[in-house]
Coordinates of C-alpha atoms and ligand atoms in Angstrom, one line a residue:
A1 CA 54.1 145.0 157.1
K2 CA 57.6 144.2 157.4
Q3 CA 58.8 147.8 159.4
S4 CA 56.0 148.2 160.7
G5 CA 57.5 146.1 164.6
R6 CA 54.9 145.6 166.7
N7 CA 51.8 146.6 165.2
T8 CA 53.2 143.8 162.7
F9 CA 49.7 142.3 164.0
R10 CA 47.3 144.8 161.9
H11 CA 48.5 143.1 158.6
F12 CA 47.7 139.6 158.9
E13 CA 44.5 139.2 157.6
P14 CA 44.0 139.0 153.3
S15 CA 47.7 139.2 152.4
M16 CA 49.6 137.2 154.7
N17 CA 49.5 133.6 153.9
T18 CA 49.3 130.6 156.2
S19 CA 52.6 130.0 155.2
A20 CA 54.0 133.4 156.6
L21 CA 52.0 132.7 159.7
K22 CA 54.0 129.5 160.7
T23 CA 57.1 131.4 160.1
L24 CA 56.5 134.0 162.2
I25 CA 55.4 131.2 164.8
L26 CA 58.6 129.0 164.3
Q27 CA 61.4 131.8 164.7
H28 CA 59.6 132.9 168.1
D29 CA 59.6 128.9 169.0
L30 CA 62.7 128.2 167.9
Q31 CA 64.4 131.0 170.5
R32 CA 63.3 128.6 173.5
A33 CA 63.8 125.4 171.6
L34 CA 67.8 125.5 172.2
E35 CA 66.7 126.8 175.5
E36 CA 64.4 124.1 176.1
G37 CA 66.2 120.8 175.0
Q38 CA 63.8 120.4 172.1
L39 CA 66.5 120.3 169.3
S40 CA 68.6 117.2 169.4
V41 CA 70.9 116.1 166.3
S42 CA 71.2 112.4 164.5
F43 CA 73.1 110.4 163.1
Q44 CA 73.2 108.6 159.9
P45 CA 76.2 106.0 158.2
K46 CA 77.3 106.7 155.5
F47 CA 78.6 102.9 153.7
R48 CA 81.9 102.1 151.2
I49 CA 79.7 100.2 148.8
A50 CA 82.3 97.5 148.4
D51 CA 81.7 95.9 151.7
R52 CA 79.4 97.8 153.2
S53 CA 81.9 98.6 155.6
L54 CA 81.2 102.3 157.9
S55 CA 82.7 104.8 156.3
G56 CA 81.5 107.6 158.5
A57 CA 78.3 109.0 159.9
E58 CA 76.5 112.8 158.7
A59 CA 74.6 115.0 161.5
L60 CA 70.9 115.9 160.6
L61 CA 69.2 118.3 163.2
R62 CA 66.1 117.4 164.0
W63 CA 63.4 119.8 166.3
H64 CA 60.6 117.6 168.2
H65 CA 58.0 120.8 169.1
P66 CA 56.1 120.7 172.4
D67 CA 52.8 121.4 170.8
L68 CA 53.0 120.3 166.8
G69 CA 56.1 118.2 167.4
D70 CA 58.8 116.7 164.7
I71 CA 59.2 119.8 162.3
P72 CA 61.2 118.6 159.5
P73 CA 64.6 120.4 159.2
L74 CA 63.5 121.6 156.1
E75 CA 60.4 123.7 157.0
F76 CA 62.5 125.3 160.2
I77 CA 66.5 126.2 159.2
P78 CA 64.9 128.2 155.9
V79 CA 63.3 130.0 158.5
A80 CA 66.3 129.8 161.0
E81 CA 68.6 130.8 157.8
R82 CA 66.2 133.9 157.5
S83 CA 66.5 135.0 161.2
G84 CA 70.1 134.2 161.5
Q85 CA 69.6 131.8 164.2
I86 CA 71.1 129.1 162.8
I87 CA 74.5 130.8 163.6
Q88 CA 73.6 129.8 167.1
I89 CA 71.8 126.5 166.6
G90 CA 75.1 125.6 163.9
D91 CA 77.6 126.4 166.8
W92 CA 74.5 124.1 169.3
V93 CA 75.1 121.2 167.0
I94 CA 79.0 121.5 166.3
K95 CA 79.1 121.2 170.3
E96 CA 76.6 117.4 169.6
V97 CA 78.9 116.1 167.3
C98 CA 81.7 117.2 169.5
R99 CA 80.3 115.7 172.7
M100 CA 79.1 112.4 169.5
I101 CA 83.0 112.1 169.0
S102 CA 84.1 112.6 173.1
D103 CA 81.4 109.9 173.8
L104 CA 82.7 107.1 170.8
D105 CA 86.3 107.7 171.9
A106 CA 85.6 107.2 175.3
S107 CA 83.3 103.8 174.9
G108 CA 86.2 102.4 172.8
L109 CA 83.3 102.7 169.6
P110 CA 84.7 103.2 166.1
A111 CA 87.0 106.4 165.0
I112 CA 84.4 107.7 163.0
Q113 CA 84.5 111.2 160.6
I114 CA 81.4 112.9 161.2
A115 CA 80.5 115.5 158.3
I116 CA 77.9 118.4 160.0
N117 CA 75.7 120.7 157.1
L118 CA 76.7 124.0 156.9
S119 CA 74.2 127.5 156.2
P120 CA 74.8 129.5 153.4
I121 CA 74.5 132.1 156.1
Q122 CA 76.9 130.2 158.6
F123 CA 79.2 129.9 155.2
N124 CA 79.3 133.5 154.5
L125 CA 80.7 134.2 158.3
R126 CA 83.9 136.1 157.9
D127 CA 85.0 133.9 161.0
L128 CA 83.5 130.8 160.2
V129 CA 86.1 129.3 160.4
E130 CA 88.2 130.2 163.7
R131 CA 84.9 130.3 164.4
I132 CA 84.4 126.6 164.8
D133 CA 88.4 125.6 166.0
D134 CA 87.6 127.5 168.5
I135 CA 84.4 125.4 169.6
V136 CA 86.2 121.7 168.2
R137 CA 89.9 122.8 170.0
S138 CA 87.7 123.2 173.5
A139 CA 86.4 120.3 173.5
G140 CA 89.6 118.4 172.8
I141 CA 89.4 117.1 169.5
A142 CA 90.6 116.5 166.9
P143 CA 89.9 118.7 163.1
E144 CA 90.5 115.4 161.6
R145 CA 87.3 114.1 163.2
M146 CA 84.9 116.4 161.6
M147 CA 84.0 117.4 157.3
F148 CA 81.6 120.2 156.6
E149 CA 79.4 120.1 153.9
I150 CA 78.6 123.2 151.5
T151 CA 75.6 122.3 149.1
E152 CA 77.0 123.0 145.5
S153 CA 74.3 126.2 144.9
V154 CA 76.2 127.7 148.1
A155 CA 79.9 127.5 146.5
M156 CA 79.2 128.4 143.6
Q157 CA 77.9 131.6 144.1
N158 CA 81.4 133.4 144.7
M159 CA 83.6 130.7 143.3
D160 CA 86.8 132.6 144.5
K161 CA 85.7 133.2 148.3
T162 CA 84.6 130.0 148.2
S163 CA 87.9 128.2 147.1
A164 CA 89.4 130.6 149.6
T165 CA 87.2 129.2 152.8
I166 CA 87.8 125.7 151.6
Q167 CA 91.4 126.4 151.7
K168 CA 91.2 128.0 155.3
F169 CA 89.6 124.7 156.1
R170 CA 92.2 122.5 154.9
A171 CA 94.7 124.5 156.3
F172 CA 93.5 123.8 159.9
G173 CA 92.6 120.2 159.4
Y174 CA 89.3 119.7 157.9
D175 CA 87.6 117.6 155.4
M176 CA 84.6 119.5 153.1
A177 CA 83.0 117.9 150.6
I178 CA 79.9 119.5 148.0
D179 CA 76.4 118.6 149.1
D180 CA 73.7 117.8 146.7
F181 CA 75.6 117.8 144.1
G182 CA 74.3 118.1 140.6
T183 CA 71.6 120.4 141.1
G184 CA 73.2 123.4 140.5
Y185 CA 73.5 123.1 137.1
S186 CA 77.4 124.1 137.1
S187 CA 79.9 123.3 134.9
L188 CA 82.0 120.3 136.2
A189 CA 84.8 121.6 135.8
Y190 CA 85.3 124.2 138.2
L191 CA 85.5 121.5 141.3
Q192 CA 89.2 121.2 140.4
Q193 CA 89.6 124.8 142.4
F194 CA 88.3 123.3 145.5
S195 CA 90.3 121.2 147.5
I196 CA 87.7 118.7 147.9
K197 CA 87.4 115.6 150.1
Q198 CA 84.0 114.4 149.2
I199 CA 81.2 114.6 146.0
K200 CA 77.7 113.4 147.8
V201 CA 75.9 112.8 144.6
D202 CA 71.8 114.7 145.6
R203 CA 68.9 112.1 145.8
I204 CA 67.5 113.2 142.7
F205 CA 70.4 111.3 140.9
V206 CA 70.5 108.3 142.8
Q207 CA 65.9 107.7 142.4
G208 CA 67.0 108.6 138.5
L209 CA 68.6 104.9 138.3
D210 CA 65.1 103.1 138.7
V211 CA 63.2 105.2 136.9
H212 CA 65.1 106.1 133.8
E213 CA 67.2 103.2 133.7
R214 CA 70.7 104.4 131.1
E215 CA 69.4 107.9 131.6
G216 CA 70.2 108.0 135.0
L217 CA 73.2 105.5 134.7
A218 CA 75.0 107.9 132.5
L219 CA 74.8 111.0 134.6
V220 CA 75.9 108.6 137.7
S221 CA 78.5 107.5 135.9
T222 CA 79.7 111.3 134.7
I223 CA 79.6 112.2 137.8
V224 CA 81.7 109.6 139.6
N225 CA 84.2 109.6 137.1
L226 CA 84.2 112.5 137.4
A227 CA 85.0 112.7 140.9
R228 CA 87.7 109.3 140.0
A229 CA 89.4 112.2 137.9
L230 CA 90.2 114.3 140.3
D231 CA 90.5 112.3 143.5
M232 CA 87.5 112.7 145.4
D233 CA 85.3 110.2 147.0
V234 CA 81.6 110.0 145.6
V235 CA 78.9 109.3 148.3
A236 CA 74.9 108.1 146.8
E237 CA 72.8 109.6 149.3
G238 CA 68.9 108.8 149.8
V239 CA 69.4 104.9 148.0
E240 CA 66.6 103.2 149.8
T241 CA 66.4 100.1 146.8
E242 CA 68.8 97.3 145.9
T243 CA 69.2 97.8 142.8
Q244 CA 70.1 101.7 143.5
M245 CA 73.2 99.5 145.8
E246 CA 74.0 97.5 142.5
R247 CA 73.8 99.8 139.7
L248 CA 76.2 102.4 142.1
A249 CA 78.5 99.2 142.7
S250 CA 78.5 98.5 138.9
L251 CA 79.0 102.7 138.4
D252 CA 81.8 101.8 141.2
C253 CA 80.7 104.4 143.5
D254 CA 83.1 104.3 146.9
Q255 CA 79.7 105.1 149.3
M256 CA 76.1 105.1 149.5
Q257 CA 73.9 106.8 152.5
G258 CA 70.5 106.5 152.7
F259 CA 67.1 104.6 154.6
L260 CA 68.3 101.1 152.7
L261 CA 71.1 100.6 154.9
S262 CA 70.3 103.6 157.7
K263 CA 68.5 105.7 158.9
P264 CA 69.2 108.6 160.6
L265 CA 69.8 107.7 164.3
P266 CA 68.9 109.6 167.3
A267 CA 72.5 109.3 169.5
A268 CA 72.1 106.4 171.6
A269 CA 70.8 104.3 169.1
F270 CA 73.9 105.5 166.6
Q271 CA 75.9 104.4 169.8
Q272 CA 74.3 101.1 170.0
F273 CA 75.4 101.0 166.2
L274 CA 78.3 101.7 166.2
S275 CA 78.5 98.8 169.7
G276 CA 77.2 96.2 166.9
V277 CA 79.6 97.5 163.9
A278 CA 82.7 97.0 166.7
G279 CA 80.8 94.1 167.8
L280 CA 81.5 94.8 171.2
Ligands
LIG1 P1 70.7 116.9 153.5 O1 72.0 117.0 153.8 O2 71.2 116.8 152.1 O3 70.7 115.6 153.9 C1 69.6 114.2 153.8 C2 68.8 114.0 153.7 O4 67.7 112.9 153.5 C3 68.2 114.2 154.8 O5 67.2 114.7 155.6 C4 68.2 112.4 155.7 O6 67.0 112.2 156.4 C5 67.4 112.1 154.0 N1 67.6 111.0 153.8 C6 68.5 110.2 153.9 N2 68.6 109.3 153.5 C7 67.2 109.3 153.2 C8 66.5 108.2 151.5 O7 66.9 106.9 151.6 N3 65.6 108.3 151.5 C9 64.7 110.0 151.4 N4 64.2 110.1 151.3 N5 65.8 110.5 152.4 C10 66.4 110.9 153.2 P2 66.6 116.5 156.8 O8 67.7 114.6 157.6 O9 65.3 116.4 157.0 O10 67.6 117.1 156.4 C11 67.1 118.2 155.7 C12 68.1 119.6 154.8 O11 68.1 119.5 156.3 C13 69.4 118.5 154.6 O12 69.6 117.5 154.3 C14 70.0 119.3 154.9 O13 70.6 120.8 154.0 C15 69.1 120.6 156.3 N6 69.8 120.0 157.8 C16 69.2 118.9 157.9 N7 70.4 119.2 159.1 C17 71.3 120.3 158.9 C18 72.2 121.2 160.0 O14 72.4 120.7 161.2 N8 72.0 122.6 159.7 C19 71.5 122.3 158.7 N9 72.7 123.8 158.2 N10 70.9 122.0 157.9 C20 70.6 120.9 158.3
LIG2 CA1 73.9 116.9 153.6
LIG3 CA1 72.3 116.6 150.5
LIG4 CA1 69.4 118.3 149.5

């Protein structure tokens, strides 16, 4: 049915489920979403666990659809990846983050580093680093202000290529993080060959700190110690409870991100939050 072009609709009824239909609709509507300003970027602060001071933020894409309301990234990003639209959308996210950094600097707000998620499609672009650097430099932003996150499973696909791409990011002055760490079932040793600044421990392990206290602690402790040995920062993702935060502190985990201290904030609210941090 996929190859049949404009006759595709004929094949809809029995074989195509609602999710396939939804995919088509989302893909179609995404095209207009960018042009019509339905996309936005929210910013979730990251904190040092020791003193709860601000350590940075992560940019997270949002889509407010005029009819369907808010559509979660986990629904529309896979669609944009399959259609290739993620490349254009990804460029746009980088521009928005540049704009935020310019705004922060113009307002005398803290000169934090902002992390941006890269999809597998973006990461595999041959000219990715040059492409990003063009955008960042023409916005007049220093590369040190940005970090790029790739998931562990993307990093593992082709380790030589991953290693080379990460080296290139580093050579241009950008920091790199491994996202969703612990979900890829990879040996921990491979991390050594990447020049990674930060490891982000997946939420599932943070939740495990409440549920299976002993095993949960052992797992996170292993990741934290590994990161220490390799001179990387560790960020715990999805921290929702005081208990999780206390246990992370006891394990000497560096940083945390999660609803307990802050949800992702729309641009204006994020700037307001930073004004508070800066005591302005
Ligand atoms: P991620 O990179 O692992 O981002 C963290 C996700 O966890 C975000 O979901 C965030 O809102 C959520 N989160 C943060 N703290 C908590 C918490 O305490 N509890 C819970 N339950 N969730 C928490 P979000 O914004 O829905 O994004 C989902 C995924 O979509 C991201 O996962 C990332 O893989 C992808 N994504 C988001 N923005 C972009 C983007 O600009 N580009 C690309 N390629 N992917 C993006
Ligand atoms: Ca991320
Ligand atoms: Ca993550
Ligand atoms: Ca995730």
